[in-house]
XYZ file of C-alpha atoms in Angstrom:
408
model
C 102.085 98.914 81.754
C 104.532 98.503 78.877
C 104.442 100.718 75.791
C 105.832 99.662 72.408
C 108.547 101.591 70.572
C 106.171 103.234 68.097
C 104.044 104.505 70.959
C 107.134 105.847 72.721
C 108.001 107.992 69.707
C 104.765 109.903 70.189
C 104.559 109.449 73.958
C 101.264 107.629 73.569
C 99.574 104.342 72.684
C 98.287 103.270 69.264
C 95.547 100.634 69.523
C 93.867 98.713 66.712
C 90.106 99.017 67.041
C 87.378 97.165 65.192
C 87.374 99.437 62.129
C 89.805 102.195 63.066
C 92.848 103.052 65.166
C 92.723 104.613 68.611
C 95.455 106.925 69.828
C 95.740 107.592 73.573
C 98.049 110.310 74.845
C 97.598 111.001 78.544
C 93.880 111.651 78.941
C 93.469 112.553 75.273
C 91.928 110.022 72.908
C 91.604 110.256 69.146
C 89.966 107.860 66.716
C 91.838 107.585 63.432
C 91.051 105.943 60.073
C 92.902 102.792 59.138
C 95.108 104.648 56.659
C 96.424 106.920 59.425
C 98.755 104.200 60.728
C 101.330 102.163 58.830
C 103.611 99.561 60.415
C 102.667 100.724 63.885
C 103.505 104.383 63.201
C 101.368 107.407 62.411
C 101.718 108.447 58.780
C 103.026 112.012 58.300
C 99.616 113.438 57.324
C 97.968 112.047 60.457
C 100.812 113.282 62.646
C 100.581 116.744 61.098
C 96.810 116.915 61.626
C 97.201 115.910 65.260
C 100.017 118.404 65.772
C 97.873 121.145 64.287
C 95.154 120.344 66.812
C 97.672 120.434 69.665
C 97.011 116.783 70.466
C 100.569 116.075 71.598
C 100.998 119.297 73.563
C 101.559 118.656 77.272
C 98.507 119.043 79.451
C 99.551 121.595 82.061
C 98.091 120.946 85.473
C 97.404 123.752 87.880
C 96.318 121.332 90.603
C 98.540 119.960 93.350
C 97.455 116.473 94.452
C 97.650 115.436 98.101
C 96.808 112.089 99.706
C 96.516 112.083 103.492
C 96.135 108.987 105.649
C 93.849 110.028 108.493
C 94.241 106.626 110.211
C 96.448 103.653 109.401
C 94.228 101.180 111.274
C 91.457 99.368 109.408
C 88.202 97.798 110.547
C 88.480 95.085 107.868
C 90.903 92.200 107.565
C 91.370 91.699 103.814
C 94.249 89.259 103.663
C 95.696 90.582 100.371
C 96.006 94.229 101.536
C 99.369 95.810 100.696
C 99.381 97.416 104.163
C 99.540 94.009 105.834
C 102.978 93.030 107.070
C 102.303 89.284 106.968
C 99.560 86.791 106.219
C 96.929 86.348 108.962
C 97.485 83.465 111.374
C 95.452 80.326 110.588
C 91.804 80.836 111.512
C 92.294 84.584 112.043
C 90.628 87.472 110.202
C 93.074 90.052 111.555
C 96.372 90.150 109.643
C 99.204 92.208 111.177
C 99.435 95.683 109.665
C 101.655 98.739 109.353
C 102.229 100.728 112.582
C 99.118 102.374 114.002
C 98.908 106.172 113.640
C 96.014 108.640 113.833
C 95.986 112.166 112.429
C 95.443 114.723 115.196
C 94.064 118.254 114.943
C 97.608 119.518 115.423
C 98.639 117.221 112.576
C 95.956 118.733 110.329
C 97.511 122.158 110.927
C 100.951 120.828 110.020
C 99.571 119.293 106.824
C 97.998 122.641 105.893
C 101.279 124.515 106.398
C 103.235 121.915 104.401
C 100.751 121.963 101.509
C 100.672 125.758 101.494
C 104.493 125.881 101.291
C 104.641 123.330 98.492
C 101.940 125.034 96.441
C 103.744 128.359 96.787
C 107.120 126.822 95.892
C 105.738 124.989 92.874
C 103.273 127.740 91.902
C 100.131 125.660 92.072
C 96.849 127.535 92.467
C 94.443 124.610 92.892
C 94.386 121.574 95.135
C 92.919 118.082 95.130
C 92.760 116.116 98.394
C 92.350 112.356 98.753
C 91.388 110.982 102.179
C 93.037 107.597 102.644
C 93.904 104.981 105.270
C 93.774 102.269 106.598
C 90.169 103.213 106.834
C 89.958 107.025 106.818
C 86.500 107.065 108.428
C 87.909 105.555 111.621
C 88.941 109.198 112.126
C 85.974 111.169 110.704
C 86.811 114.392 112.548
C 90.195 114.576 110.840
C 88.556 113.932 107.459
C 86.183 116.846 107.973
C 88.902 119.062 109.403
C 91.273 118.402 106.510
C 88.667 119.326 103.912
C 87.638 122.528 105.659
C 91.216 123.528 106.564
C 92.611 122.911 103.093
C 89.600 124.410 101.331
C 90.987 127.987 101.306
C 94.108 126.779 99.443
C 91.995 126.308 96.302
C 90.386 122.919 96.884
C 88.719 121.874 93.639
C 88.331 118.140 94.255
C 87.857 116.213 97.480
C 87.956 112.401 97.312
C 87.925 109.495 99.706
C 88.914 105.844 99.398
C 86.852 104.001 101.996
C 85.564 100.482 102.484
C 82.114 102.041 102.961
C 81.201 100.297 106.219
C 81.148 103.574 108.184
C 79.858 105.885 105.430
C 76.441 106.646 106.915
C 74.219 109.223 105.137
C 74.683 111.893 107.834
C 78.467 111.651 107.638
C 78.339 111.585 103.824
C 76.390 114.858 103.870
C 78.863 116.436 106.288
C 81.796 115.388 104.127
C 80.121 116.744 101.005
C 79.435 120.073 102.715
C 83.125 120.216 103.685
C 84.255 119.695 100.084
C 84.058 115.979 99.277
C 82.785 115.200 95.795
C 83.911 111.639 95.036
C 84.032 108.312 96.903
C 85.797 105.080 95.896
C 84.627 101.788 97.377
C 85.931 98.277 96.754
C 83.994 95.051 96.214
C 85.226 91.452 96.065
C 82.481 89.703 94.148
C 78.804 89.085 94.804
C 77.428 89.032 98.342
C 78.266 85.404 99.044
C 81.919 85.627 97.987
C 82.547 89.213 99.107
C 81.547 88.205 102.646
C 84.254 85.527 102.718
C 87.004 87.943 101.591
C 86.176 91.499 102.699
C 85.307 90.758 106.315
C 85.601 92.638 109.571
C 88.574 91.746 111.746
C 86.377 89.338 113.685
C 85.135 87.612 110.522
C 81.733 89.227 109.875
C 80.524 89.947 106.334
C 80.219 93.537 105.085
C 78.415 93.421 101.745
C 74.902 94.340 102.912
C 76.127 97.213 105.085
C 78.252 98.698 102.305
C 75.490 98.457 99.699
C 72.944 99.975 102.081
C 75.277 102.848 102.954
C 75.990 103.642 99.305
C 72.326 103.556 98.325
C 71.320 105.867 101.179
C 74.272 108.227 100.702
C 73.552 108.450 96.968
C 70.073 109.755 97.813
C 71.285 112.077 100.571
C 74.158 113.628 98.568
C 75.310 114.461 95.080
C 78.559 112.508 95.460
C 79.956 110.644 92.470
C 81.110 107.066 93.001
C 83.878 104.820 91.785
C 83.623 101.072 92.321
C 86.836 99.088 92.316
C 86.193 95.390 91.787
C 88.977 93.015 92.833
C 89.245 89.839 90.766
C 90.823 86.469 91.451
C 89.981 82.833 90.799
C 87.973 82.986 94.037
C 85.328 85.345 92.654
C 85.586 85.711 88.860
C 82.381 83.782 88.185
C 80.414 86.194 90.393
C 81.637 89.490 88.926
C 78.979 89.733 86.224
C 76.216 89.544 88.842
C 78.004 92.199 90.897
C 78.412 94.568 87.940
C 74.685 94.607 87.239
C 73.926 95.159 90.922
C 76.336 98.094 91.114
C 74.736 99.602 88.029
C 71.427 99.749 89.907
C 72.926 101.116 93.110
C 73.288 104.826 92.261
C 71.644 107.145 89.710
C 72.890 106.819 86.139
C 75.824 109.018 85.253
C 77.213 109.198 88.792
C 79.385 106.096 88.943
C 82.394 104.506 87.257
C 83.949 101.083 87.690
C 87.415 99.566 87.507
C 87.776 95.780 87.365
C 91.302 94.600 88.180
C 93.206 91.516 89.248
C 94.368 91.314 92.859
C 98.150 91.672 93.007
C 100.442 89.243 94.773
C 102.532 91.420 97.103
C 104.202 88.576 98.927
C 101.432 87.856 101.442
C 100.634 84.278 100.404
C 97.468 85.437 98.580
C 97.915 83.692 95.267
C 95.848 84.705 92.236
C 95.575 81.941 89.665
C 94.164 84.261 86.988
C 96.675 85.905 84.679
C 96.515 88.251 81.695
C 95.447 85.501 79.298
C 93.274 85.537 76.170
C 90.450 83.992 78.188
C 90.599 86.715 80.812
C 90.792 89.395 78.091
C 87.546 88.081 76.575
C 85.965 87.957 80.027
C 87.036 91.504 80.918
C 85.781 92.880 77.596
C 82.404 91.265 78.301
C 82.312 92.649 81.833
C 83.120 96.134 80.528
C 80.196 95.842 78.108
C 77.928 94.786 80.971
C 79.093 97.792 82.973
C 78.487 100.229 80.119
C 75.034 98.758 79.546
C 74.348 99.259 83.265
C 75.176 102.962 83.096
C 78.648 102.723 84.624
C 81.584 104.521 83.029
C 84.774 102.554 82.303
C 88.033 104.370 81.559
C 90.974 102.982 79.576
C 93.998 101.911 81.603
C 96.647 104.505 82.424
C 100.411 104.010 82.856
C 101.673 104.251 86.432
C 104.077 106.982 85.318
C 101.105 109.354 84.994
C 100.435 109.191 88.764
C 100.595 112.674 90.355
C 101.994 111.206 93.578
C 104.825 108.901 92.561
C 105.358 110.116 88.983
C 107.899 112.827 89.900
C 110.710 112.217 92.401
C 110.576 114.635 95.302
C 106.868 115.335 95.176
C 106.854 117.797 92.296
C 103.207 117.178 91.437
C 101.751 115.771 94.636
C 102.389 114.306 98.072
C 101.454 111.250 100.137
C 101.289 112.124 103.839
C 100.963 109.522 106.588
C 98.930 110.180 109.732
C 102.173 110.738 111.683
C 103.314 113.468 109.281
C 105.904 111.422 107.397
C 106.048 111.659 103.591
C 106.095 108.684 101.219
C 106.335 108.292 97.453
C 103.105 106.335 96.962
C 100.080 104.766 98.621
C 101.553 101.290 98.757
C 104.572 102.083 100.924
C 102.883 104.751 103.089
C 103.374 103.897 106.761
C 105.962 101.202 106.066
C 109.045 101.430 108.227
C 112.109 102.595 106.348
C 110.283 103.986 103.303
C 109.714 107.579 104.449
C 111.150 110.315 102.184
C 110.648 113.348 104.413
C 108.156 114.960 106.764
C 105.619 117.759 106.766
C 107.837 119.615 109.239
C 111.071 119.440 107.233
C 109.863 118.741 103.685
C 111.348 116.223 101.270
C 114.875 114.974 101.690
C 117.298 115.613 98.772
C 116.600 113.512 95.672
C 119.916 111.703 95.972
C 119.008 110.550 99.488
C 115.591 109.185 98.568
C 116.111 107.864 95.055
C 116.094 104.229 96.188
C 112.918 104.805 98.212
C 110.995 106.601 95.474
C 108.875 103.825 94.020
C 105.609 103.551 92.116
C 102.427 101.961 93.415
C 103.074 98.565 91.814
C 106.679 98.271 92.956
C 106.071 95.285 95.245
C 103.589 93.394 93.055
C 104.416 90.205 91.206
C 103.596 90.685 87.468
C 100.525 88.886 86.178
C 102.310 88.234 82.866
C 105.495 89.028 80.962
C 105.872 92.604 79.728
C 104.994 91.908 76.082
C 101.948 89.842 77.049
C 100.832 92.578 79.446
C 101.104 95.154 76.668
C 99.092 93.040 74.210
C 96.458 92.350 76.850
C 95.765 95.995 77.633
C 95.945 97.038 73.979
C 93.243 94.489 73.185
C 91.030 95.313 76.178
C 91.324 99.094 75.835
C 90.694 99.067 72.083
C 87.533 97.013 72.589
C 86.466 99.337 75.404
C 86.833 102.446 73.232
C 84.908 100.747 70.418
C 82.115 99.886 72.856
C 81.992 103.376 74.376
C 81.681 104.805 70.892
C 78.985 102.323 69.886
C 76.947 103.228 72.960
C 77.363 106.968 72.473
C 79.199 107.351 75.785
C 82.665 108.192 74.510
C 83.822 111.043 76.757
C 84.035 114.613 75.546
C 87.840 114.472 75.781
C 87.903 111.984 72.901
C 88.407 113.793 69.610
C 88.807 113.028 65.945
C 91.129 115.370 64.056
C 90.708 113.690 60.649
C 87.606 114.013 58.539
C 87.194 110.318 57.781
C 87.252 109.275 61.426
C 84.437 110.346 63.700
C 83.635 109.504 67.277
C 79.869 109.548 66.952
């Protein structure tokens, strides 16, 4: 998202809250009194106090981030998916997709050797692994093997992005024992609407199966959960009902939620909702519903902070397809002509891949002009931070360096 010139000067975002200013710098958040900002800039005293606290100091990361696609196939036929190569034929629930590939046991070994080399070269001591697809659980053995094989490299966080249809309690327990700690699952509205959008490739609904799997896995494991809720004009009126249902699905304190518009990536899936004042008011209300339901909501983050695509040449992370080819981000993984190297040979020289090194929104049509997008997220994020503070759920990483501004 866009950042204004005053924010650029401090490499952060200054947001006007209800009775204070909020300053976001990476994952750091500080609440400041009104007198700390003048004409969109921090006053010298506020800047000095923040500097003294080390607020602007870079946050060194000792963790290398790896996404691995264990299977590029998917058991669902969501027609807006960025891995589709075209819209589904009329009457079909099976859009054409990126080439099919499945991670083998030999491939797991190659991934381990590549990751080990990169961590040694870049001097990383810890590792996070994200299991991705397609649907990663179409290849559960590779998911388990990756976690156990990469564990000795310093695995500190194992995650999966799954549609949830195959996440049975027994498998969830096995994944947790292997090192998984976090699962992300997507919803497309309440049951009625979700089952018209997020269907199997033969047109069957999935809502009840996903909800049942999550509820049972939440009892059987200690996994934390992240719910991504896709929004368009097809389902907006049902999102409030869904938010309250998701709040009841897992124990309090173990789930977060992200509500976001579906992007138009050229697949004839139009979204008539834009980043308007009306949608800002709606999203602020939905965030309040989520907080009241015990779900955590985080402020938006710029794409440039992504550990996968944020540094050309994979300096902070890697995206590895099931066939061993390397890509810059999730959204072009598996696409023909977008590979930037391989686990066997490593990354190609920066000059050779510069045109292929793109961020995860590179193919998406903007929902609004840049200035409108900036204003939208400033308004929504400021309201969110106010609400988190009011409810006493502002995270521990939010600080207040000035005596007249407190976070509690």
